[in-house]
CSV table of C-alpha atoms in Angstrom, one decimal:
chain,number,residue,atom,x,y,z
I,21,UNK,CA,83.0,104.7,133.1
I,22,UNK,CA,81.4,102.8,130.2
I,23,UNK,CA,83.4,101.7,127.2
I,24,UNK,CA,82.1,99.7,124.2
I,25,UNK,CA,85.7,98.4,123.8
I,26,UNK,CA,86.2,97.2,127.4
I,27,UNK,CA,82.9,96.1,128.8
I,28,UNK,CA,81.5,92.7,127.6
I,29,UNK,CA,78.3,93.1,125.5
I,30,UNK,CA,74.9,92.0,126.8
I,31,UNK,CA,72.2,90.5,124.8
I,32,UNK,CA,71.7,87.5,122.5
I,33,UNK,CA,71.4,86.6,118.8
I,34,UNK,CA,68.4,84.9,117.2
I,35,UNK,CA,68.3,81.1,117.6
I,36,UNK,CA,69.0,79.5,114.2
I,37,UNK,CA,65.9,77.3,114.6
I,38,UNK,CA,63.7,80.4,114.2
I,39,UNK,CA,64.9,80.8,110.6
I,40,UNK,CA,62.7,77.9,109.6
I,41,UNK,CA,59.6,80.0,110.4
I,42,UNK,CA,58.0,82.5,108.1
I,43,UNK,CA,59.3,86.1,108.6
I,44,UNK,CA,56.1,87.2,110.4
I,45,UNK,CA,56.1,84.1,112.7
I,46,UNK,CA,59.8,84.5,113.4
I,47,UNK,CA,59.4,88.1,114.5
I,48,UNK,CA,56.2,87.4,116.5
I,49,UNK,CA,58.0,84.5,118.2
I,50,UNK,CA,61.0,86.8,118.9
I,51,UNK,CA,58.7,89.5,120.4
I,52,UNK,CA,56.5,87.1,122.4
I,53,UNK,CA,58.8,84.2,123.2
I,54,UNK,CA,60.9,85.8,126.0
I,55,UNK,CA,64.1,86.0,124.0
I,56,UNK,CA,66.7,88.5,125.1
I,57,UNK,CA,67.2,91.6,123.0
I,58,UNK,CA,70.2,92.1,120.7
I,59,UNK,CA,73.3,93.9,122.0
I,60,UNK,CA,72.5,97.1,120.2
I,61,UNK,CA,69.1,97.2,122.0
I,62,UNK,CA,70.9,97.0,125.4
I,63,UNK,CA,73.3,99.7,124.3
I,64,UNK,CA,70.6,102.2,123.1
I,65,UNK,CA,67.3,101.0,124.4
I,66,UNK,CA,66.1,100.6,120.8
I,67,UNK,CA,63.7,97.6,120.4
I,68,UNK,CA,60.8,96.4,118.3
I,69,UNK,CA,57.3,96.7,119.8
I,70,UNK,CA,54.9,95.6,117.1
I,71,UNK,CA,54.9,93.6,113.9
I,72,UNK,CA,52.0,92.7,111.5
I,73,UNK,CA,51.8,91.6,107.9
I,74,UNK,CA,53.8,94.2,106.0
I,75,UNK,CA,54.3,96.6,109.0
I,76,UNK,CA,56.7,96.9,111.9
I,77,UNK,CA,57.3,99.5,114.7
I,78,UNK,CA,60.5,100.1,116.6
I,79,UNK,CA,61.1,102.7,119.4
I,80,UNK,CA,64.2,104.2,121.0
I,81,UNK,CA,64.5,106.4,124.0
I,82,UNK,CA,65.9,109.8,123.1
I,83,UNK,CA,68.4,109.6,126.0
I,84,UNK,CA,71.0,112.3,126.8
I,85,UNK,CA,73.6,109.8,125.6
I,86,UNK,CA,72.5,110.6,122.0
I,87,UNK,CA,73.5,114.3,122.3
I,88,UNK,CA,75.9,115.7,119.7
I,89,UNK,CA,78.3,118.4,120.4
I,90,UNK,CA,75.5,120.9,119.7
I,91,UNK,CA,73.3,119.5,122.5
I,92,UNK,CA,70.6,118.1,120.3
I,93,UNK,CA,70.0,114.4,119.6
I,94,UNK,CA,72.2,113.4,116.8
I,95,UNK,CA,70.1,112.9,113.7
I,96,UNK,CA,72.3,110.0,112.7
I,97,UNK,CA,71.3,108.1,115.9
I,98,UNK,CA,67.7,108.0,114.5
I,99,UNK,CA,69.0,105.7,111.7
I,100,UNK,CA,69.2,102.9,114.2
I,101,UNK,CA,65.4,102.4,114.9
I,102,UNK,CA,64.7,103.4,111.2
I,103,UNK,CA,66.9,100.5,109.9
I,104,UNK,CA,65.4,98.0,112.3
I,105,UNK,CA,61.8,98.9,111.4
I,106,UNK,CA,62.4,99.0,107.7
I,107,UNK,CA,64.1,95.6,107.6
I,108,UNK,CA,61.5,94.1,109.9
I,109,UNK,CA,58.6,95.3,107.7
I,110,UNK,CA,60.1,93.5,104.7
I,111,UNK,CA,60.8,90.4,106.8
I,112,UNK,CA,57.1,90.1,107.7
I,113,UNK,CA,56.4,89.4,104.1
I,114,UNK,CA,58.9,86.7,103.5
I,115,UNK,CA,58.1,82.9,103.5
I,116,UNK,CA,59.7,80.3,105.7
I,117,UNK,CA,63.5,79.9,105.8
I,118,UNK,CA,64.0,83.0,103.7
I,119,UNK,CA,66.7,85.6,104.7
I,120,UNK,CA,67.4,89.1,103.6
I,121,UNK,CA,69.9,91.9,104.0
I,122,UNK,CA,69.6,95.6,103.7
I,123,UNK,CA,71.3,96.9,100.6
I,124,UNK,CA,70.3,100.6,100.7
I,125,UNK,CA,69.1,102.9,103.4
I,126,UNK,CA,68.0,106.5,103.1
I,127,UNK,CA,66.6,109.1,105.5
I,128,UNK,CA,65.5,112.7,105.2
I,129,UNK,CA,65.2,114.8,108.4
I,130,UNK,CA,62.3,117.2,109.0
I,131,UNK,CA,63.4,118.8,112.2
I,132,UNK,CA,65.9,118.4,115.0
I,133,UNK,CA,64.8,116.9,118.3
I,134,UNK,CA,65.9,117.4,121.9
I,135,UNK,CA,66.5,114.5,124.4
I,136,UNK,CA,63.5,113.2,126.3
I,137,UNK,CA,60.7,110.9,125.3
I,138,UNK,CA,60.9,108.4,122.5
I,139,UNK,CA,61.4,108.2,118.8
I,140,UNK,CA,58.9,105.9,117.0
I,141,UNK,CA,59.8,104.3,113.7
I,142,UNK,CA,56.8,103.0,111.8
I,143,UNK,CA,57.6,101.1,108.6
I,144,UNK,CA,55.6,99.3,105.9
I,145,UNK,CA,56.7,97.1,103.1
I,146,UNK,CA,55.7,98.5,99.7
I,147,UNK,CA,56.9,95.8,97.4
I,148,UNK,CA,58.4,92.3,97.9
I,149,UNK,CA,59.5,89.7,95.3
I,150,UNK,CA,61.7,86.6,95.6
I,151,UNK,CA,64.8,88.8,95.2
I,152,UNK,CA,63.8,92.3,96.3
I,153,UNK,CA,62.1,94.1,99.2
I,154,UNK,CA,61.2,97.8,99.4
I,155,UNK,CA,60.0,99.5,102.5
I,156,UNK,CA,59.2,103.1,103.8
I,157,UNK,CA,59.4,104.5,107.3
I,158,UNK,CA,58.2,107.6,109.2
I,159,UNK,CA,59.9,108.8,112.4
I,160,UNK,CA,57.8,110.6,115.0
I,161,UNK,CA,58.2,111.6,118.6
I,162,UNK,CA,56.0,110.1,121.2
I,163,UNK,CA,53.4,112.9,120.7
I,164,UNK,CA,53.1,112.0,117.0
I,165,UNK,CA,55.0,115.0,115.6
I,166,UNK,CA,57.0,114.1,112.4
I,167,UNK,CA,60.8,114.0,112.7
I,168,UNK,CA,61.8,112.3,109.4
I,169,UNK,CA,61.0,109.9,106.6
I,170,UNK,CA,63.0,107.2,104.9
I,171,UNK,CA,63.2,104.1,102.8
I,172,UNK,CA,65.2,101.0,102.3
I,173,UNK,CA,66.0,98.4,99.6
I,174,UNK,CA,66.6,94.8,100.7
I,175,UNK,CA,68.1,91.9,98.9
I,176,UNK,CA,66.1,88.8,99.4
I,177,UNK,CA,67.9,85.4,99.2
I,178,UNK,CA,66.6,82.0,98.1
I,179,UNK,CA,65.0,80.0,100.8
I,180,UNK,CA,67.5,77.9,102.8
I,181,UNK,CA,66.8,74.3,101.6
I,182,UNK,CA,65.4,71.8,104.1
I,183,UNK,CA,68.2,70.0,105.9
I,184,UNK,CA,70.7,72.7,105.2
I,185,UNK,CA,71.8,75.0,108.1
I,186,UNK,CA,71.5,78.7,107.7
I,187,UNK,CA,74.7,80.5,106.8
I,188,UNK,CA,76.8,80.9,110.0
I,189,UNK,CA,77.1,84.3,111.6
I,190,UNK,CA,79.6,85.3,114.3
I,191,UNK,CA,80.2,83.0,117.3
I,192,UNK,CA,77.1,83.3,119.4
I,193,UNK,CA,77.1,85.5,122.5
I,194,UNK,CA,77.5,83.7,125.7
I,195,UNK,CA,74.7,84.5,128.2
I,196,UNK,CA,75.9,87.3,130.5
I,197,UNK,CA,76.5,86.5,134.1
I,198,UNK,CA,73.6,87.4,136.3
I,199,UNK,CA,73.9,90.9,137.4
I,200,UNK,CA,73.4,91.6,141.1
I,201,UNK,CA,70.7,94.0,142.1
I,202,UNK,CA,73.2,96.7,142.5
I,203,UNK,CA,74.9,95.9,139.2
I,204,UNK,CA,75.2,98.5,136.4
I,205,UNK,CA,72.1,99.2,134.2
I,206,UNK,CA,72.2,99.0,130.4
I,207,UNK,CA,74.5,101.7,129.1
I,208,UNK,CA,71.7,104.1,127.9
I,209,UNK,CA,70.3,104.1,131.4
I,210,UNK,CA,73.5,105.1,133.2
I,211,UNK,CA,74.9,108.5,134.1
I,212,UNK,CA,75.9,110.3,130.9
I,213,UNK,CA,79.5,110.8,130.0
I,214,UNK,CA,80.9,113.4,127.6
I,215,UNK,CA,80.1,117.1,127.2
I,216,UNK,CA,78.1,119.4,125.0
I,217,UNK,CA,80.1,122.4,123.7
I,218,UNK,CA,79.0,125.8,125.0
I,219,UNK,CA,77.8,128.4,122.5
I,220,UNK,CA,80.8,130.6,123.1
I,221,UNK,CA,83.0,127.8,121.6
I,222,UNK,CA,81.0,127.8,118.3
I,223,UNK,CA,80.9,131.6,118.2
I,224,UNK,CA,84.7,131.8,118.6
I,225,UNK,CA,85.8,128.9,116.4
I,226,UNK,CA,85.1,127.5,113.0
I,227,UNK,CA,83.8,124.0,112.6
I,228,UNK,CA,87.2,122.7,111.5
I,229,UNK,CA,88.9,124.1,114.6
I,230,UNK,CA,86.3,122.6,116.9
I,231,UNK,CA,86.6,119.1,115.3
I,232,UNK,CA,90.4,119.4,115.3
I,233,UNK,CA,90.3,120.3,119.0
I,234,UNK,CA,88.1,117.3,119.7
I,235,UNK,CA,90.5,115.1,117.7
I,236,UNK,CA,93.5,116.4,119.7
I,237,UNK,CA,91.7,116.2,123.0
I,238,UNK,CA,91.7,119.9,123.8
I,239,UNK,CA,87.9,120.0,123.5
I,240,UNK,CA,85.6,117.3,125.0
I,241,UNK,CA,83.8,114.7,123.0
I,242,UNK,CA,79.9,114.6,123.1
I,243,UNK,CA,77.9,111.8,124.8
I,244,UNK,CA,77.2,110.2,121.5
I,245,UNK,CA,80.9,109.5,120.9
I,246,UNK,CA,81.3,108.0,124.3
I,247,UNK,CA,78.4,105.7,123.9
I,248,UNK,CA,79.4,104.3,120.5
I,249,UNK,CA,83.2,104.8,120.6
I,250,UNK,CA,83.0,107.3,117.7
I,251,UNK,CA,86.2,109.2,117.3
I,252,UNK,CA,87.5,111.9,114.8
I,253,UNK,CA,90.6,110.6,113.1
I,254,UNK,CA,91.4,113.3,110.5
I,255,UNK,CA,89.9,116.7,109.8
I,256,UNK,CA,90.7,118.9,106.8
I,257,UNK,CA,89.1,121.6,104.7
I,258,UNK,CA,85.8,120.0,103.8
I,259,UNK,CA,87.1,116.6,104.8
I,260,UNK,CA,86.5,114.3,107.8
I,261,UNK,CA,87.5,110.8,108.8
I,262,UNK,CA,85.8,109.1,111.7
I,263,UNK,CA,86.1,105.6,113.2
I,264,UNK,CA,83.9,103.3,115.2
I,265,UNK,CA,84.9,100.1,116.9
I,266,UNK,CA,83.0,97.0,115.7
I,267,UNK,CA,82.2,95.6,119.1
I,268,UNK,CA,79.3,93.2,119.9
I,269,UNK,CA,77.5,96.1,121.5
I,270,UNK,CA,76.5,97.3,118.0
I,271,UNK,CA,75.3,93.9,116.8
I,272,UNK,CA,71.8,93.3,115.4
I,273,UNK,CA,69.8,90.1,116.3
I,274,UNK,CA,71.5,88.2,113.4
I,275,UNK,CA,75.0,88.8,114.8
I,276,UNK,CA,76.5,91.4,112.5
I,277,UNK,CA,77.0,95.1,113.0
I,278,UNK,CA,73.6,96.8,112.5
I,279,UNK,CA,73.2,98.7,109.3
I,280,UNK,CA,71.9,101.7,111.2
I,281,UNK,CA,75.1,101.9,113.2
I,282,UNK,CA,77.1,101.8,110.0
I,283,UNK,CA,74.9,104.6,108.7
I,284,UNK,CA,75.4,106.5,112.0
I,285,UNK,CA,79.2,106.4,111.5
I,286,UNK,CA,78.7,107.6,107.9
I,287,UNK,CA,76.4,110.4,108.9
I,288,UNK,CA,78.9,111.6,111.6
I,289,UNK,CA,81.7,111.8,109.1
I,290,UNK,CA,79.6,113.4,106.4
I,291,UNK,CA,78.3,116.1,108.8
I,292,UNK,CA,81.8,116.5,110.0
I,293,UNK,CA,83.1,117.3,106.5
I,294,UNK,CA,80.4,119.9,106.1
I,295,UNK,CA,81.1,121.4,109.6
I,296,UNK,CA,84.7,121.7,108.6
I,297,UNK,CA,83.7,124.4,106.1
I,298,UNK,CA,81.6,126.4,108.6
I,299,UNK,CA,83.1,129.7,109.8
I,300,UNK,CA,83.0,131.0,113.4
I,301,UNK,CA,79.4,131.9,114.4
I,302,UNK,CA,78.0,129.6,111.7
I,303,UNK,CA,76.5,126.1,111.8
I,304,UNK,CA,74.9,123.4,109.7
I,305,UNK,CA,72.0,121.0,109.9
I,306,UNK,CA,71.7,117.7,108.1
I,307,UNK,CA,69.0,117.3,105.4
I,308,UNK,CA,69.4,113.8,104.1
I,309,UNK,CA,71.6,110.7,103.9
I,310,UNK,CA,71.8,107.8,101.5
I,311,UNK,CA,73.8,104.7,102.4
I,312,UNK,CA,74.5,101.7,100.0
I,313,UNK,CA,75.5,98.8,102.2
I,314,UNK,CA,77.9,96.5,100.3
I,315,UNK,CA,78.9,93.7,102.7
I,316,UNK,CA,78.2,92.5,106.2
I,317,UNK,CA,80.5,93.6,109.0
I,318,UNK,CA,81.4,91.1,111.8
I,319,UNK,CA,81.7,92.4,115.4
I,320,UNK,CA,85.4,91.6,115.6
I,321,UNK,CA,86.4,94.5,117.8
I,322,UNK,CA,88.3,96.3,115.0
I,323,UNK,CA,87.6,99.7,113.6
I,324,UNK,CA,85.3,100.8,110.8
I,325,UNK,CA,86.6,104.0,109.2
I,326,UNK,CA,84.4,106.5,107.3
I,327,UNK,CA,86.2,108.9,105.0
I,328,UNK,CA,84.2,111.8,103.6
I,329,UNK,CA,84.6,115.0,101.7
I,330,UNK,CA,82.4,117.9,100.5
I,331,UNK,CA,81.9,117.8,96.8
I,332,UNK,CA,79.6,120.9,96.4
I,333,UNK,CA,79.5,124.0,98.7
I,334,UNK,CA,76.9,126.6,98.0
I,335,UNK,CA,75.6,129.6,99.9
I,336,UNK,CA,72.7,127.6,101.6
I,337,UNK,CA,73.7,124.0,101.6
I,338,UNK,CA,76.6,121.5,100.9
I,339,UNK,CA,76.7,118.0,99.6
I,340,UNK,CA,79.3,115.4,100.8
I,341,UNK,CA,80.2,111.9,99.7
I,342,UNK,CA,82.3,109.2,101.2
I,343,UNK,CA,82.8,105.5,102.0
I,344,UNK,CA,83.2,103.2,105.0
I,345,UNK,CA,85.9,100.6,105.0
I,346,UNK,CA,86.6,97.8,107.4
I,347,UNK,CA,89.9,97.1,109.1
I,348,UNK,CA,91.0,95.0,106.1
I,349,UNK,CA,90.6,98.0,103.8
I,350,UNK,CA,87.5,96.6,102.1
I,351,UNK,CA,84.7,99.0,101.3
I,352,UNK,CA,81.5,98.2,103.2
I,353,UNK,CA,79.3,101.2,102.4
I,354,UNK,CA,79.0,104.2,100.1
I,355,UNK,CA,77.6,107.5,101.4
I,356,UNK,CA,75.9,110.6,100.0
I,357,UNK,CA,74.4,113.3,102.1
I,358,UNK,CA,73.6,117.0,102.3
I,359,UNK,CA,73.4,119.7,105.0
I,360,UNK,CA,72.0,123.2,105.2
I,361,UNK,CA,74.1,126.1,106.5
I,362,UNK,CA,72.5,128.1,109.3
I,363,UNK,CA,73.6,130.9,111.7
I,364,UNK,CA,74.4,129.8,115.2
I,365,UNK,CA,71.7,130.4,117.8
């Protein structure tokens, strides 16, 4: 049984020496130089496949591990390749020894997707200055059908002076011991854990009762929760609190928790708040999400907590807001999203 809390993470962080290269040369060296993928890539299969001046592409298998309780791929999981491609597109435009961080991430979903095949995130930088980077992304399936569109705003830092080491990140990952030929595959390739809820459960129970049942353990958690360690903490009328452990499995190449994973936690909580207003026989589908990322999150093994509530509930859609806090109670992200109400299939 896989556990992000118990099993040591695989993968590696970027060597600090690469920071001295231009952004495009850094990313090309990373892709072509035989470096190991970041832990979040080993967890999900998400990885970059192409970079050029002002553009970047990332792909991610739409594995059964990404199923939500409804059985579809969680729309929030698509934020992971989107964030990677958006940041990489900006990075390709930056000069040598220049670092950045994602400050804002947004995504609008066009349609739901089922497991199978790939999601492809193609991003392009639309503006870069010495303090700001803007980029846009389209998400398609591997047949080119549109899934969603998004954008990001990045803060660009002054170049690291010659002779000065880059700002330290977390302690580097130790190379994992060699796996025997019969050793376990990366998590996304293993047998799926968790269960999708049957239609009869949704027809008989309102969203709040379903989420409360999952919190208490009387209803099963979906595969997505098992893969990332997501867990419902508190469910109310139009309110939801979810947690996610900050293990190294969810780290980006620079060693901090990937922004797309933080956004996934926020999306899960926001959608949970809306689902908590849905009556038996009803449902909801996410429309969009905006995340303001306020500070980096170290993979220290402690929990991130997203607290959300519905602030507008109409006949056809609802809007929810919230925030993500780290284990020290410091706010790391602000969230706004909307979802459409729909009848159950």
